[in-house]
Structures are given as C-alpha cells and as structure tokens.
C-alpha cells in the first residue's frame, strides 16, 4: 500500500550534478548515481493514483506507480522486472527522456512538484545491471522465420530484441561502424556514456541478434538481396536529414556547419580516446570542426543545440552564443495555453546551460559574415517577431535591430526534415511523405508488403521513448505477420500522438 502522504513529507529532490568546473574537464555523465536513500524517499512521494495520468504521458505505458512502490519498499528485483516489462532500455530513457510522464503526474495538478519518475527509472535500470549484468533472455525455441532490421537506433534495437526473444532470427544492418544510431554518435557521452549501449549490444548478441555494421542497405547490399534473405523487413533509419538555411547570405563560408557534423566528429574522438584526452575533432575529409579557442554560435533551441553547447565547452570554446528564433518561454506552465497533463511550453534549461554560454531569444540570422578569406568571422542577427498565418510561420525583423556577434564556428541546430532521401527507399518501393517521413498502415507496414517502418523514420525527429515504443509495436505487428504464436506487446499504434490540448 503506497504512502498517500509521502509528497507532503518530502519535497522533490534530485541528486546534485557534478560541479561545472570538474565536469567540463571530462566527458563523463553529468549526474552521479542518486543513492538508495534518496531514490526510496522520492519514490515515496508517489500517491499511486487511482487514475495515474503519468501512464498517459508515457508512450511505453510504463507501470510507474507499481515500480515507485516497489522501490519505496526496497523490492528492487520486482522493480527491475516491472520496468523491463514495458521498456527494453530504461537506462536510455531514464537518462535522456524529457519525461512527459512527469509533466502528466497528478501532483502537478495541485501545484506540487511531480514525482522524480525519471530518476527512479534510471536507478532501477542501473540496479538491473548491478544485480545480474543484464542477463540475456534467449527464446526457448526458434520459429524458423527471419527478420532484417535496417538501422540500429533505439527503434531498431527494441524491435530486434522483441523479435529475437519471440524466436525469430534477426539481423540488424547498420551503415555506421558501431551500433546505436543517435545514441552512439549523436548524443554526447556527458548525457549517455557508451558502455550503456555496449552492454545492450552484448545482451542482444547473446539473445541471438546478428549485427552487420558498415553495411548500408541500398548501397552495400540491395533491398532485393535483403528481401530474398528475410521473411520481413523493418526500416528504422531515423530522421537524419538536417534542416539547412541555404538562402542565408554566407552559408557557404568555411566554419558554418550542420550541428550533427560537429556532434558526430566530437563523439568519434571521445570514443577513440577511451579514457585519454581526445584529439581535435575533424570531419571525415580532415576539416577541423573543433570549438577549442573559438567563438561559437549555435543556431537553434532544442536538444541538439544544447548538446553542441556542452560539447563546445568541453572542447574549450572561447565563448558560445545560442540563438533562438522564438521569444523566451515562461518558467512556469501557462495553464490556459497548455493545461495539465499536456507537455507545457516552458523555458527548458539543460545541464549544459549552467556550464556557460549566452542564450539570445527572438533573433534570426541575416548573414554569415566573411572575414575576407572565405571563413566566417561573425553572424549578423536581427530581433524578430514570429507569427503563424494559415499554418505558415512568418518571421519579421525589427528595423534597426541588427547587430553582429563574433563567430569562428557556426553550428546549425535548426531541426530535421525527416528521413534522408537514399537509394534504399526506391529499392524497397517506399516514398517520403510531405514531412519527409515514411507512412505506415495501421499494422506498421509501408506501401510495400512485408516492409515495416518504425521510429523517427515514421514519426519524424522525436524522442527515444517514442522510438522504443514504435519499435516494440512494429515488432508485435511483424510477429503477427509471420504467424508467430501469441501476441507481443504493442504500446502504441501508428496514429498515436503525444497528449495535447488541441
Ligand atoms: C543531437 C541529438 C540529441 C538528442 N537527444 C535526445 C534526448 O536527450 N532525449 C531523447 O529522448 N531524444 C533525443 N534525441 C532524439 C533521439 O535520439 C531520436 O528520436 C532517436 O534516436 C530515434 O531513434 P531511431 O531508432 O528511430 O533512429 P536513429 O537513432 O536515428 O537511428 C537510425 C540508424 O539507421 C541507420 N541507417 C540509416 N539508413 C541506413 C541504411 N540504408 N542502411 C543501414 N543503416 C542505416 C543510421 O546510421 C542510424 O544509425 C536527440 C537527437 C539528436 C539528433
Ligand atoms: S501520476 Fe504521479 S503520483 Fe500519480 S501514480 Fe503517477 S507518478 Fe505517482
């Protein structure tokens, strides 16, 4: 029986982050483990609501009140089971999810701070590793059916694990040299150290999943070859087509790059360095893309921009500006605009923001300024207003508001335009829709029979929790398509959207 008064006795508390000067001198995770006492105290704040709205916030349908109570009572083994019943990789979501479950927690309705659901989750996930090192759970008998998964991000990995545990032979094709998708070379180590990904790859391998890295489907092997070798195919290629700003004067200058180029280069040198000090980050053609000693300007206000900020500080930037087109959001939920339990538009400050840098809101770049040699030396910005007219975004500069910000390195973190146009699409006979994503029928099949889609490739750039949920649901559909015995869990259908007021 949960403690109905726990939230009255304890305030919301998170573990202290590692001190800024210490953490920006290495690439280790920002948060240390919380410790059992703090986590059990915080789990006690959960009321185990009769109608737990946290469930509606989470696309995985995580059994949040159940495992909160199991942690409260110190029943860690049962908590580990309960969490893994709905989430293949809670150590990823526990570290990285923006936690729509917390925005939907009933405590938020009465002006209280929500339960630290995400912190409880990560502690349970790490307890699972400490207890049995993520014991593999191979299928008891093979089905004789075979599935190809293209892409090894969280969607592909979740689907692969579900299908392998159901007895299917699963091969994951990944064009990169290592498994993990954005978890591997997109998201920096200070948010997710890569041993967490390696541990899951080892578990999936022990469960029978075969990994083929350095293989781009559509180029190194054709879609026809993949179809001939497998009974079904899941496309989980992500939404990695970075939005650009080709019309802005000076875009072609040296030193102006896509944010992902910066993040991937930085993650690669960290991976190569092991525990040693990483070398300077370079692009595949050898062009330096390191922030050391540079004035950095990051354009964009989301996750990717915050990750560039954290990387720039660790690389030793001379200074960083982060520019956002939109005005500064309020610090508290505006109940009229985003009523509980929806995801509120509020100022989100990531740990990277307390490490330095300056955020500038309601501005747009007018020009990348040349130093006379073809290298960027500044960005010229103007203050702007933004309004939506007939669904279109109208950006209006304020006359006389233009100024320059020094810049040796400019990173474009202005979003993604869906999945990349690549040979695989035409070879499988699937097309991108107006948002650059690939549509799925209600059973997760694309226009091509036996070819399924999940994750960002279907949803557009989204979140890890949605990628895992879609991977699990697509696996359930593939299992049914292959005539598998029983049903696998399907937490979402292709039309499911996040909680919204409108
Ligand atoms: C910088 C950054 C930071 C982020 N931070 C967070 C965060 O903190 N929290 C959060 O919840 N979400 C975050 N996200 C979003 C999250 O990472 C994605 O929503 C999630 O990774 C999508 O998973 P996915 O499996 O669909 O695709 P991805 O992770 O993008 O993986 C797709 C994989 O497919 C491979 N691939 C593509 N085409 C082929 C082919 N033809 N053959 C073989 N392989 C192919 C790619 O190489 C890639 O490895 C972030 C995203 C970015 C860019
Ligand atoms: S909504 Fe909040 S208090 Fe209620 S069950 Fe979920 S986590 Fe616990």
Coordinates of N, CA, C and O and ligand atoms in Angstrom, one line a residue, residues 7 43 45-55 64-66 68 101-102 104-108 114-117 340, ligand 2:
X7 N 4.2 12.8 -0.4 CA 4.5 14.0 -1.1 C 4.4 15.2 -0.1 O 4.9 16.3 -0.4
X43 N 10.6 8.0 -4.3 CA 9.5 7.1 -4.8 C 8.3 7.2 -3.8 O 7.2 6.9 -4.2
X45 N 7.0 9.7 -2.6 CA 6.1 10.8 -3.0 C 5.0 10.4 -3.9 O 4.1 11.2 -4.1
X46 N 5.1 9.2 -4.5 CA 4.1 8.8 -5.5 C 2.8 8.3 -4.7 O 3.0 7.5 -3.8
X47 N 1.7 8.8 -5.1 CA 0.4 8.5 -4.4 C -0.2 7.2 -4.9 O -1.2 6.8 -4.4
X48 N 0.3 6.6 -6.0 CA -0.3 5.5 -6.7 C -1.8 5.9 -7.0 O -2.7 5.3 -6.5
X49 N -1.9 6.9 -7.8 CA -3.2 7.5 -8.1 C -4.1 6.4 -8.7 O -3.7 5.5 -9.4
X50 N -5.4 6.5 -8.4 CA -6.3 5.5 -8.9 C -6.3 5.6 -10.5 O -6.3 4.6 -11.2
X51 N -6.2 6.8 -11.0 CA -6.1 7.0 -12.4 C -4.7 7.7 -12.6 O -4.6 8.9 -12.5
X52 N -3.7 6.9 -12.8 CA -2.3 7.5 -12.9 C -2.1 8.2 -14.3 O -1.8 7.5 -15.3
X53 N -2.2 9.5 -14.3 CA -2.0 10.2 -15.6 C -0.6 10.1 -16.1 O -0.4 10.3 -17.3
X54 N 0.4 9.8 -15.2 CA 1.7 9.5 -15.7 C 1.7 8.5 -16.8 O 2.5 8.6 -17.8
X55 N 0.8 7.5 -16.7 CA 0.7 6.4 -17.8 C 0.4 7.0 -19.1 O 0.9 6.6 -20.2
X64 N 4.4 3.0 -13.8 CA 5.1 3.9 -12.9 C 4.7 3.8 -11.5 O 5.6 3.6 -10.6
X65 N 3.4 3.8 -11.1 CA 3.1 3.7 -9.7 C 3.6 2.3 -9.1 O 4.0 2.3 -7.9
X66 N 3.5 1.3 -9.9 CA 3.9 0.0 -9.4 C 5.4 0.0 -9.0 O 5.8 -0.4 -7.9
X68 N 7.3 2.6 -8.6 CA 7.6 3.5 -7.5 C 7.4 2.9 -6.1 O 8.2 3.0 -5.2
X101 N 6.0 11.9 -18.7 CA 5.3 11.3 -17.6 C 5.2 12.3 -16.4 O 4.3 12.4 -15.7
X102 N 6.4 13.0 -16.2 CA 6.4 13.9 -15.1 C 5.5 15.1 -15.3 O 4.9 15.6 -14.4
X104 N 2.8 15.0 -16.8 CA 1.4 14.5 -16.6 C 1.2 14.0 -15.2 O 0.1 13.6 -14.9
X105 N 2.2 14.0 -14.3 CA 2.0 13.5 -12.9 C 0.9 14.3 -12.2 O 0.9 15.5 -12.3
X106 N 0.0 13.6 -11.5 CA -1.1 14.2 -10.9 C -0.7 15.2 -9.8 O -1.4 16.2 -9.6
X107 N 0.5 15.0 -9.2 CA 0.9 16.0 -8.3 C 1.0 17.4 -8.9 O 0.8 18.4 -8.2
X108 N 1.3 17.5 -10.2 CA 1.4 18.8 -10.8 C 0.1 19.5 -10.9 O 0.0 20.7 -11.0
X114 N 6.2 17.4 -9.5 CA 5.9 16.0 -9.8 C 6.9 15.0 -9.2 O 8.0 15.4 -8.8
X115 N 6.5 13.8 -9.1 CA 7.5 12.7 -8.7 C 8.7 12.7 -9.6 O 8.5 12.9 -10.8
X116 N 9.8 12.4 -9.1 CA 11.1 12.3 -9.9 C 11.1 10.9 -10.6 O 12.0 10.1 -10.4
X117 N 10.1 10.7 -11.5 CA 9.9 9.4 -12.1 C 11.1 9.0 -12.9 O 11.6 7.8 -12.8
X340 N -2.5 21.1 -17.7 CA -2.1 19.8 -17.2 C -3.1 18.8 -17.8 O -4.3 19.1 -17.9
Ligands
LIG2 S1 0.6 10.5 -11.6 FE1 2.4 10.9 -10.2 S2 1.6 10.5 -8.1 FE2 0.1 9.5 -9.6 S3 0.8 7.4 -9.9 FE3 1.8 8.6 -11.5 S4 3.8 9.2 -10.6 FE4 2.5 8.5 -8.9

